[in-house]
PDB file of C-alpha atoms and ligand atoms in Angstrom:
ATOM      1  CA  MET L  34      20.512   0.453   8.319  1.00  0.00           C
ATOM      2  CA  ALA L  35      18.869   0.485  11.722  1.00  0.00           C
ATOM      3  CA  ILE L  36      16.479  -2.429  11.513  1.00  0.00           C
ATOM      4  CA  GLU L  37      14.391  -2.975  14.607  1.00  0.00           C
ATOM      5  CA  LEU L  38      12.994  -6.400  15.393  1.00  0.00           C
ATOM      6  CA  ARG L  39       9.797  -6.630  17.456  1.00  0.00           C
ATOM      7  CA  THR L  40       9.265  -9.097  20.261  1.00  0.00           C
ATOM      8  CA  PRO L  41       6.248 -11.421  19.969  1.00  0.00           C
ATOM      9  CA  ALA L  42       4.540  -9.234  22.602  1.00  0.00           C
ATOM     10  CA  GLN L  43       5.161  -6.120  20.499  1.00  0.00           C
ATOM     11  CA  VAL L  44       3.780  -7.822  17.395  1.00  0.00           C
ATOM     12  CA  GLU L  45       0.635  -8.525  19.439  1.00  0.00           C
ATOM     13  CA  GLU L  46       0.535  -4.829  20.397  1.00  0.00           C
ATOM     14  CA  MET L  47       0.577  -3.968  16.672  1.00  0.00           C
ATOM     15  CA  ARG L  48      -2.554  -5.989  15.901  1.00  0.00           C
ATOM     16  CA  PRO L  49      -5.100  -3.269  16.812  1.00  0.00           C
ATOM     17  CA  ALA L  50      -3.515  -0.849  14.319  1.00  0.00           C
ATOM     18  CA  GLY L  51      -3.580  -3.511  11.626  1.00  0.00           C
ATOM     19  CA  ARG L  52      -7.185  -4.435  12.364  1.00  0.00           C
ATOM     20  CA  PHE L  53      -8.253  -0.791  12.302  1.00  0.00           C
ATOM     21  CA  VAL L  54      -6.550  -0.131   8.956  1.00  0.00           C
ATOM     22  CA  ALA L  55      -8.302  -3.215   7.549  1.00  0.00           C
ATOM     23  CA  GLU L  56     -11.635  -2.018   8.947  1.00  0.00           C
ATOM     24  CA  VAL L  57     -11.253   1.434   7.378  1.00  0.00           C
ATOM     25  CA  LEU L  58     -10.229   0.045   3.973  1.00  0.00           C
ATOM     26  CA  THR L  59     -13.201  -2.328   4.044  1.00  0.00           C
ATOM     27  CA  ALA L  60     -15.527   0.605   4.769  1.00  0.00           C
ATOM     28  CA  LEU L  61     -13.912   2.657   1.996  1.00  0.00           C
ATOM     29  CA  VAL L  62     -14.211  -0.161  -0.550  1.00  0.00           C
ATOM     30  CA  ASP L  63     -17.896  -0.497   0.405  1.00  0.00           C
ATOM     31  CA  ALA L  64     -18.413   3.258   0.039  1.00  0.00           C
ATOM     32  CA  ALA L  65     -16.503   3.681  -3.229  1.00  0.00           C
ATOM     33  CA  ASP L  66     -18.966   3.710  -6.099  1.00  0.00           C
ATOM     34  CA  VAL L  67     -19.901   5.555  -9.250  1.00  0.00           C
ATOM     35  CA  GLY L  68     -20.966   9.087  -8.274  1.00  0.00           C
ATOM     36  CA  VAL L  69     -18.916   9.218  -5.047  1.00  0.00           C
ATOM     37  CA  ASN L  70     -16.453  12.083  -4.598  1.00  0.00           C
ATOM     38  CA  LEU L  71     -12.868  11.278  -3.551  1.00  0.00           C
ATOM     39  CA  LEU L  72     -13.134  13.999  -0.900  1.00  0.00           C
ATOM     40  CA  ASP L  73     -16.055  12.121   0.685  1.00  0.00           C
ATOM     41  CA  LEU L  74     -13.911   8.972   0.942  1.00  0.00           C
ATOM     42  CA  ASP L  75     -11.193  11.002   2.674  1.00  0.00           C
ATOM     43  CA  ALA L  76     -13.825  12.488   5.003  1.00  0.00           C
ATOM     44  CA  LEU L  77     -15.122   9.004   5.871  1.00  0.00           C
ATOM     45  CA  ALA L  78     -11.601   7.840   6.735  1.00  0.00           C
ATOM     46  CA  HIS L  79     -11.053  11.001   8.769  1.00  0.00           C
ATOM     47  CA  ARG L  80     -14.259  10.420  10.777  1.00  0.00           C
ATOM     48  CA  MET L  81     -13.249   6.836  11.526  1.00  0.00           C
ATOM     49  CA  ILE L  82      -9.791   7.992  12.673  1.00  0.00           C
ATOM     50  CA  THR L  83     -11.333  10.558  15.010  1.00  0.00           C
ATOM     51  CA  GLU L  84     -13.841   8.084  16.455  1.00  0.00           C
ATOM     52  CA  ARG L  85     -11.104   5.503  17.059  1.00  0.00           C
ATOM     53  CA  GLY L  86      -8.694   8.010  18.599  1.00  0.00           C
ATOM     54  CA  ALA L  87      -6.117   6.972  16.012  1.00  0.00           C
ATOM     55  CA  GLU L  88      -3.496   9.229  14.459  1.00  0.00           C
ATOM     56  CA  SER L  89      -3.102   9.775  10.718  1.00  0.00           C
ATOM     57  CA  CYS L  90       0.339   9.087   9.264  1.00  0.00           C
ATOM     58  CA  TYR L  91      -0.444  11.207   6.223  1.00  0.00           C
ATOM     59  CA  ILE L  92      -1.989  14.515   7.209  1.00  0.00           C
ATOM     60  CA  ASP L  93       1.232  16.213   8.355  1.00  0.00           C
ATOM     61  CA  TYR L  94       3.494  14.082   6.177  1.00  0.00           C
ATOM     62  CA  ALA L  95       6.152  16.048   4.300  1.00  0.00           C
ATOM     63  CA  PRO L  96       8.761  13.683   2.813  1.00  0.00           C
ATOM     64  CA  SER L  97      11.349  14.550   0.204  1.00  0.00           C
ATOM     65  CA  PHE L  98       9.258  12.976  -2.580  1.00  0.00           C
ATOM     66  CA  GLY L  99       6.150  15.120  -2.044  1.00  0.00           C
ATOM     67  CA  ARG L 100       5.045  18.736  -1.602  1.00  0.00           C
ATOM     68  CA  GLY L 101       4.106  18.540   2.041  1.00  0.00           C
ATOM     69  CA  PRO L 102       2.245  18.572   4.249  1.00  0.00           C
ATOM     70  CA  PHE L 103      -0.135  16.113   2.571  1.00  0.00           C
ATOM     71  CA  GLY L 104      -3.233  17.531   4.309  1.00  0.00           C
ATOM     72  CA  LYS L 105      -5.447  14.451   3.823  1.00  0.00           C
ATOM     73  CA  VAL L 106      -5.667  11.093   5.636  1.00  0.00           C
ATOM     74  CA  LEU L 107      -6.054   8.827   2.601  1.00  0.00           C
ATOM     75  CA  CYS L 108      -4.375   8.318  -0.772  1.00  0.00           C
ATOM     76  CA  THR L 109      -6.852   7.987  -3.652  1.00  0.00           C
ATOM     77  CA  SER L 110      -5.213   7.120  -6.975  1.00  0.00           C
ATOM     78  CA  VAL L 111      -7.555   6.869  -9.966  1.00  0.00           C
ATOM     79  CA  ASN L 112      -6.810   5.199 -13.330  1.00  0.00           C
ATOM     80  CA  ASP L 113      -3.381   6.401 -14.527  1.00  0.00           C
ATOM     81  CA  ALA L 114      -2.600   7.539 -10.958  1.00  0.00           C
ATOM     82  CA  VAL L 115      -1.071   4.708  -8.954  1.00  0.00           C
ATOM     83  CA  LEU L 116       0.621   5.999  -5.789  1.00  0.00           C
ATOM     84  CA  HIS L 117       0.237   8.870  -3.310  1.00  0.00           C
ATOM     85  CA  GLY L 118      -2.920  10.135  -4.996  1.00  0.00           C
ATOM     86  CA  LEU L 119      -3.930  13.370  -3.272  1.00  0.00           C
ATOM     87  CA  PRO L 120      -7.727  13.313  -2.790  1.00  0.00           C
ATOM     88  CA  HIS L 121      -9.305  16.090  -4.840  1.00  0.00           C
ATOM     89  CA  ASP L 122     -12.754  17.174  -5.994  1.00  0.00           C
ATOM     90  CA  TYR L 123     -13.450  14.293  -8.385  1.00  0.00           C
ATOM     91  CA  VAL L 124     -16.583  12.186  -8.745  1.00  0.00           C
ATOM     92  CA  LEU L 125     -15.886   8.532  -9.556  1.00  0.00           C
ATOM     93  CA  GLN L 126     -17.030   7.457 -13.032  1.00  0.00           C
ATOM     94  CA  ASP L 127     -18.205   4.072 -14.290  1.00  0.00           C
ATOM     95  CA  GLY L 128     -15.203   1.783 -14.762  1.00  0.00           C
ATOM     96  CA  ASP L 129     -12.689   3.853 -12.790  1.00  0.00           C
ATOM     97  CA  LEU L 130      -9.812   1.908 -11.255  1.00  0.00           C
ATOM     98  CA  LEU L 131      -9.346   3.256  -7.723  1.00  0.00           C
ATOM     99  CA  SER L 132      -6.379   2.536  -5.448  1.00  0.00           C
ATOM    100  CA  LEU L 133      -6.822   3.349  -1.750  1.00  0.00           C
ATOM    101  CA  ASP L 134      -3.749   3.559   0.487  1.00  0.00           C
ATOM    102  CA  PHE L 135      -4.180   4.154   4.211  1.00  0.00           C
ATOM    103  CA  ALA L 136      -1.839   4.256   7.207  1.00  0.00           C
ATOM    104  CA  VAL L 137      -2.464   5.222  10.813  1.00  0.00           C
ATOM    105  CA  SER L 138      -0.976   4.891  14.234  1.00  0.00           C
ATOM    106  CA  VAL L 139      -3.060   3.224  16.972  1.00  0.00           C
ATOM    107  CA  ASP L 140      -1.664   3.138  20.518  1.00  0.00           C
ATOM    108  CA  GLY L 141       1.719   4.158  19.134  1.00  0.00           C
ATOM    109  CA  TRP L 142       2.031   1.469  16.447  1.00  0.00           C
ATOM    110  CA  VAL L 143       1.585   1.993  12.723  1.00  0.00           C
ATOM    111  CA  ALA L 144      -0.108  -0.178  10.109  1.00  0.00           C
ATOM    112  CA  ASP L 145      -0.144   0.534   6.366  1.00  0.00           C
ATOM    113  CA  SER L 146      -2.222  -1.152   3.661  1.00  0.00           C
ATOM    114  CA  ALA L 147      -3.535  -0.521   0.160  1.00  0.00           C
ATOM    115  CA  VAL L 148      -6.179  -2.030  -2.095  1.00  0.00           C
ATOM    116  CA  SER L 149      -7.313  -1.444  -5.683  1.00  0.00           C
ATOM    117  CA  VAL L 150     -10.891  -1.838  -6.913  1.00  0.00           C
ATOM    118  CA  VAL L 151     -12.942  -0.985  -9.979  1.00  0.00           C
ATOM    119  CA  VAL L 152     -16.149   1.009  -9.450  1.00  0.00           C
ATOM    120  CA  GLY L 153     -19.066   0.231 -11.729  1.00  0.00           C
ATOM    121  CA  THR L 154     -18.469  -1.866 -14.821  1.00  0.00           C
ATOM    122  CA  PRO L 155     -14.943  -3.297 -14.873  1.00  0.00           C
ATOM    123  CA  ARG L 156     -12.682  -3.775 -17.881  1.00  0.00           C
ATOM    124  CA  GLN L 157     -11.057  -7.214 -17.881  1.00  0.00           C
ATOM    125  CA  GLN L 158      -7.560  -5.730 -18.250  1.00  0.00           C
ATOM    126  CA  ASP L 159      -8.088  -3.695 -15.070  1.00  0.00           C
ATOM    127  CA  LEU L 160      -9.218  -6.765 -13.129  1.00  0.00           C
ATOM    128  CA  ASP L 161      -6.149  -8.618 -14.438  1.00  0.00           C
ATOM    129  CA  LEU L 162      -3.845  -5.805 -13.347  1.00  0.00           C
ATOM    130  CA  ILE L 163      -5.348  -5.724  -9.853  1.00  0.00           C
ATOM    131  CA  GLU L 164      -5.103  -9.502  -9.632  1.00  0.00           C
ATOM    132  CA  ALA L 165      -1.413  -9.353 -10.570  1.00  0.00           C
ATOM    133  CA  THR L 166      -0.681  -7.010  -7.642  1.00  0.00           C
ATOM    134  CA  ARG L 167      -2.680  -9.240  -5.266  1.00  0.00           C
ATOM    135  CA  ASP L 168      -0.965 -12.387  -6.457  1.00  0.00           C
ATOM    136  CA  ALA L 169       2.446 -10.718  -6.196  1.00  0.00           C
ATOM    137  CA  LEU L 170       1.639  -9.650  -2.647  1.00  0.00           C
ATOM    138  CA  ALA L 171       0.532 -13.175  -1.726  1.00  0.00           C
ATOM    139  CA  ALA L 172       3.675 -14.679  -3.283  1.00  0.00           C
ATOM    140  CA  ALA L 173       5.862 -12.210  -1.395  1.00  0.00           C
ATOM    141  CA  ILE L 174       4.126 -12.886   1.930  1.00  0.00           C
ATOM    142  CA  GLU L 175       4.560 -16.627   1.359  1.00  0.00           C
ATOM    143  CA  VAL L 176       8.370 -16.264   1.276  1.00  0.00           C
ATOM    144  CA  ALA L 177       8.538 -13.840   4.252  1.00  0.00           C
ATOM    145  CA  ARG L 178       9.983 -16.458   6.566  1.00  0.00           C
ATOM    146  CA  PRO L 179      13.183 -17.075   8.540  1.00  0.00           C
ATOM    147  CA  GLY L 180      15.798 -18.607   6.252  1.00  0.00           C
ATOM    148  CA  LYS L 181      14.719 -16.385   3.367  1.00  0.00           C
ATOM    149  CA  LYS L 182      16.180 -13.012   2.428  1.00  0.00           C
ATOM    150  CA  LEU L 183      14.853  -9.658   1.351  1.00  0.00           C
ATOM    151  CA  GLY L 184      15.812 -10.528  -2.220  1.00  0.00           C
ATOM    152  CA  ASP L 185      13.382 -13.455  -2.135  1.00  0.00           C
ATOM    153  CA  ILE L 186      10.518 -11.014  -1.535  1.00  0.00           C
ATOM    154  CA  GLY L 187      11.620  -8.817  -4.446  1.00  0.00           C
ATOM    155  CA  ASP L 188      12.118 -11.847  -6.646  1.00  0.00           C
ATOM    156  CA  ALA L 189       8.638 -13.163  -5.808  1.00  0.00           C
ATOM    157  CA  ILE L 190       7.084  -9.818  -6.823  1.00  0.00           C
ATOM    158  CA  GLY L 191       9.214  -9.204  -9.910  1.00  0.00           C
ATOM    159  CA  SER L 192       8.852 -12.757 -11.198  1.00  0.00           C
ATOM    160  CA  LEU L 193       5.070 -12.671 -10.808  1.00  0.00           C
ATOM    161  CA  ALA L 194       4.921  -9.369 -12.682  1.00  0.00           C
ATOM    162  CA  ARG L 195       7.029 -10.662 -15.564  1.00  0.00           C
ATOM    163  CA  SER L 196       4.957 -13.846 -15.755  1.00  0.00           C
ATOM    164  CA  ARG L 197       1.933 -11.611 -16.453  1.00  0.00           C
ATOM    165  CA  GLY L 198       3.778  -9.522 -19.048  1.00  0.00           C
ATOM    166  CA  LEU L 199       4.258  -6.576 -16.694  1.00  0.00           C
ATOM    167  CA  SER L 200       7.425  -4.655 -15.947  1.00  0.00           C
ATOM    168  CA  VAL L 201       8.378  -3.332 -12.512  1.00  0.00           C
ATOM    169  CA  ASN L 202       9.286   0.153 -11.406  1.00  0.00           C
ATOM    170  CA  THR L 203      11.541   0.025  -8.320  1.00  0.00           C
ATOM    171  CA  GLN L 204      11.498   3.726  -7.415  1.00  0.00           C
ATOM    172  CA  PHE L 205       8.898   3.072  -4.706  1.00  0.00           C
ATOM    173  CA  GLY L 206       8.477  -0.115  -2.712  1.00  0.00           C
ATOM    174  CA  GLY L 207       7.810  -1.501   0.725  1.00  0.00           C
ATOM    175  CA  HIS L 208       9.401  -0.519   4.012  1.00  0.00           C
ATOM    176  CA  GLY L 209       9.852  -1.284   7.660  1.00  0.00           C
ATOM    177  CA  VAL L 210       6.842  -0.406   9.844  1.00  0.00           C
ATOM    178  CA  GLY L 211       6.858   0.325  13.553  1.00  0.00           C
ATOM    179  CA  ARG L 212       6.437   3.460  15.615  1.00  0.00           C
ATOM    180  CA  THR L 213       6.592   5.427  12.348  1.00  0.00           C
ATOM    181  CA  MET L 214       5.302   4.639   8.858  1.00  0.00           C
ATOM    182  CA  HIS L 215       8.534   4.424   6.894  1.00  0.00           C
ATOM    183  CA  GLY L 216      11.501   2.644   8.463  1.00  0.00           C
ATOM    184  CA  ASP L 217      14.322   0.403   7.342  1.00  0.00           C
ATOM    185  CA  PRO L 218      14.620  -1.826   5.479  1.00  0.00           C
ATOM    186  CA  HIS L 219      13.484  -0.663   2.068  1.00  0.00           C
ATOM    187  CA  VAL L 220      11.609  -3.617   0.509  1.00  0.00           C
ATOM    188  CA  PRO L 221      12.138  -3.456  -3.269  1.00  0.00           C
ATOM    189  CA  ASN L 222       9.525  -4.784  -5.683  1.00  0.00           C
ATOM    190  CA  ASP L 223      12.194  -6.687  -7.578  1.00  0.00           C
ATOM    191  CA  GLY L 224      15.308  -8.531  -6.522  1.00  0.00           C
ATOM    192  CA  ARG L 225      17.484 -11.589  -6.654  1.00  0.00           C
ATOM    193  CA  ALA L 226      16.439 -14.676  -4.727  1.00  0.00           C
ATOM    194  CA  GLY L 227      18.786 -15.601  -1.913  1.00  0.00           C
ATOM    195  CA  ARG L 228      20.351 -12.141  -1.703  1.00  0.00           C
ATOM    196  CA  GLY L 229      20.134  -9.309   0.765  1.00  0.00           C
ATOM    197  CA  LEU L 230      19.024  -8.947   4.360  1.00  0.00           C
ATOM    198  CA  PRO L 231      18.191 -12.245   6.106  1.00  0.00           C
ATOM    199  CA  LEU L 232      14.561 -12.254   7.271  1.00  0.00           C
ATOM    200  CA  LYS L 233      14.228 -12.784  11.006  1.00  0.00           C
ATOM    201  CA  PRO L 234      11.302 -13.248  13.392  1.00  0.00           C
ATOM    202  CA  GLY L 235      10.138  -9.838  14.582  1.00  0.00           C
ATOM    203  CA  LEU L 236      10.754  -8.061  11.298  1.00  0.00           C
ATOM    204  CA  VAL L 237       7.621  -6.020  10.519  1.00  0.00           C
ATOM    205  CA  ILE L 238       7.389  -4.672   6.988  1.00  0.00           C
ATOM    206  CA  ALA L 239       4.914  -3.306   4.508  1.00  0.00           C
ATOM    207  CA  ILE L 240       5.037  -5.206   1.217  1.00  0.00           C
ATOM    208  CA  GLU L 241       3.435  -3.234  -1.606  1.00  0.00           C
ATOM    209  CA  PRO L 242       3.599  -4.357  -5.224  1.00  0.00           C
ATOM    210  CA  TRP L 243       2.229  -1.814  -7.697  1.00  0.00           C
ATOM    211  CA  PHE L 244       2.207  -2.251 -11.433  1.00  0.00           C
ATOM    212  CA  LEU L 245       1.317  -0.194 -14.491  1.00  0.00           C
ATOM    213  CA  ALA L 246      -0.429  -1.825 -17.424  1.00  0.00           C
ATOM    214  CA  THR L 247       1.986  -0.973 -20.231  1.00  0.00           C
ATOM    215  CA  THR L 248       5.004   0.879 -18.798  1.00  0.00           C
ATOM    216  CA  ASP L 249       7.378   1.012 -15.843  1.00  0.00           C
ATOM    217  CA  GLU L 250       7.854   4.765 -16.126  1.00  0.00           C
ATOM    218  CA  ILE L 251       6.155   7.325 -13.921  1.00  0.00           C
ATOM    219  CA  ARG L 252       5.608  11.050 -13.784  1.00  0.00           C
ATOM    220  CA  MET L 253       4.559  13.475 -11.049  1.00  0.00           C
ATOM    221  CA  HIS L 254       1.199  15.248 -11.154  1.00  0.00           C
ATOM    222  CA  ASP L 255       1.142  19.046 -10.861  1.00  0.00           C
ATOM    223  CA  ASP L 256      -0.256  18.593  -7.329  1.00  0.00           C
ATOM    224  CA  GLY L 257       3.255  17.625  -6.205  1.00  0.00           C
ATOM    225  CA  TRP L 258       2.147  14.245  -4.812  1.00  0.00           C
ATOM    226  CA  THR L 259       0.233  12.004  -7.167  1.00  0.00           C
ATOM    227  CA  ILE L 260       2.373   9.505  -9.109  1.00  0.00           C
ATOM    228  CA  LEU L 261       1.020   8.746 -12.590  1.00  0.00           C
ATOM    229  CA  SER L 262       2.043   6.353 -15.321  1.00  0.00           C
ATOM    230  CA  ALA L 263       4.163   8.060 -17.962  1.00  0.00           C
ATOM    231  CA  ASP L 264       2.050   6.680 -20.804  1.00  0.00           C
ATOM    232  CA  GLY L 265      -1.438   7.155 -19.378  1.00  0.00           C
ATOM    233  CA  SER L 266      -1.978   3.440 -18.787  1.00  0.00           C
ATOM    234  CA  ARG L 267      -3.683   2.372 -15.594  1.00  0.00           C
ATOM    235  CA  GLY L 268      -2.041   1.264 -12.350  1.00  0.00           C
ATOM    236  CA  ALA L 269      -2.930  -0.971  -9.408  1.00  0.00           C
ATOM    237  CA  HIS L 270      -1.497  -1.380  -5.900  1.00  0.00           C
ATOM    238  CA  SER L 271      -1.838  -3.992  -3.132  1.00  0.00           C
ATOM    239  CA  GLU L 272      -0.189  -3.637   0.268  1.00  0.00           C
ATOM    240  CA  HIS L 273      -0.181  -5.374   3.625  1.00  0.00           C
ATOM    241  CA  THR L 274       1.805  -4.859   6.799  1.00  0.00           C
ATOM    242  CA  ILE L 275       3.174  -8.232   7.885  1.00  0.00           C
ATOM    243  CA  ALA L 276       5.273  -9.654  10.697  1.00  0.00           C
ATOM    244  CA  VAL L 277       7.865 -12.354  10.117  1.00  0.00           C
ATOM    245  CA  THR L 278       7.606 -15.003  12.842  1.00  0.00           C
ATOM    246  CA  GLU L 279       9.160 -18.382  13.615  1.00  0.00           C
ATOM    247  CA  GLY L 280       6.208 -19.888  11.741  1.00  0.00           C
ATOM    248  CA  ASP L 281       3.807 -18.433   9.209  1.00  0.00           C
ATOM    249  CA  PRO L 282       3.957 -14.688   8.630  1.00  0.00           C
ATOM    250  CA  ILE L 283       1.223 -12.666  10.361  1.00  0.00           C
ATOM    251  CA  VAL L 284      -0.731 -10.390   7.999  1.00  0.00           C
ATOM    252  CA  LEU L 285      -1.533  -7.593  10.432  1.00  0.00           C
ATOM    253  CA  THR L 286      -3.771  -5.707   7.984  1.00  0.00           C
ATOM    254  CA  ALA L 287      -5.694  -8.760   6.703  1.00  0.00           C
ATOM    255  CA  ARG L 288      -9.291  -7.953   5.704  1.00  0.00           C
ATOM    256  CA  ASP L 289     -12.102 -10.464   6.228  1.00  0.00           C
TER     257      ASP L 289
HETATM  258 MG1   MG T 515       0.615   2.409   2.059  1.00  0.00          MG
HETATM  259 MG1   MG T 516       3.604   1.620   2.497  1.00  0.00          MG
END
């Protein structure tokens, strides 16, 4: 694995990308509501990218796990969709659970972040599921410190999930972030404490717990991108790009 560590000056250079991703997700969460079309959310993100002079990480993206190029700038995953949701002509309904995942490059540095919300009247189980992903993300960020290992991050996420009665799918997880969106190391959403890559100052990674309400199995939508739960239960996803430092981790994509 070619793991690149950033200097403190480079981490500072990555802040504008993180701030912009946070700004766009905040605007999208504000805009997402009953009666809003997913394509309009993608268009809003696209306008903000153009105005900022940023570069989408998604629009030309054609990885092995999708039918590329993606063609949109935002992932919108609704209800039983949880990851890589390809925006399509769909009007949000009361009680929909919406996950928004957004990554761009600003001045040559990438930031990547995701958030789940309910539009309209929420069901308690959906709020609980979202809260589990947020709490897992917070627990994982808390252990992202020198002296800890990659397995401590996975353990923090997996343990939190199990404590809420959820199981974890490890087919997709976090990743190194830098000049491109997906670098080494892979950051699994489960693991053994004290094992794996030692965390060092300058390591910049996306941590992204995602859980499904009643399964850990997934299936692919006919669109060739959208990842759905195998049993139709709902999913949620929380992601931040963070930098390990000598002190507290820096959450580059923190929203106000
Ligand atoms: Mg993401
Ligand atoms: Mg990511």
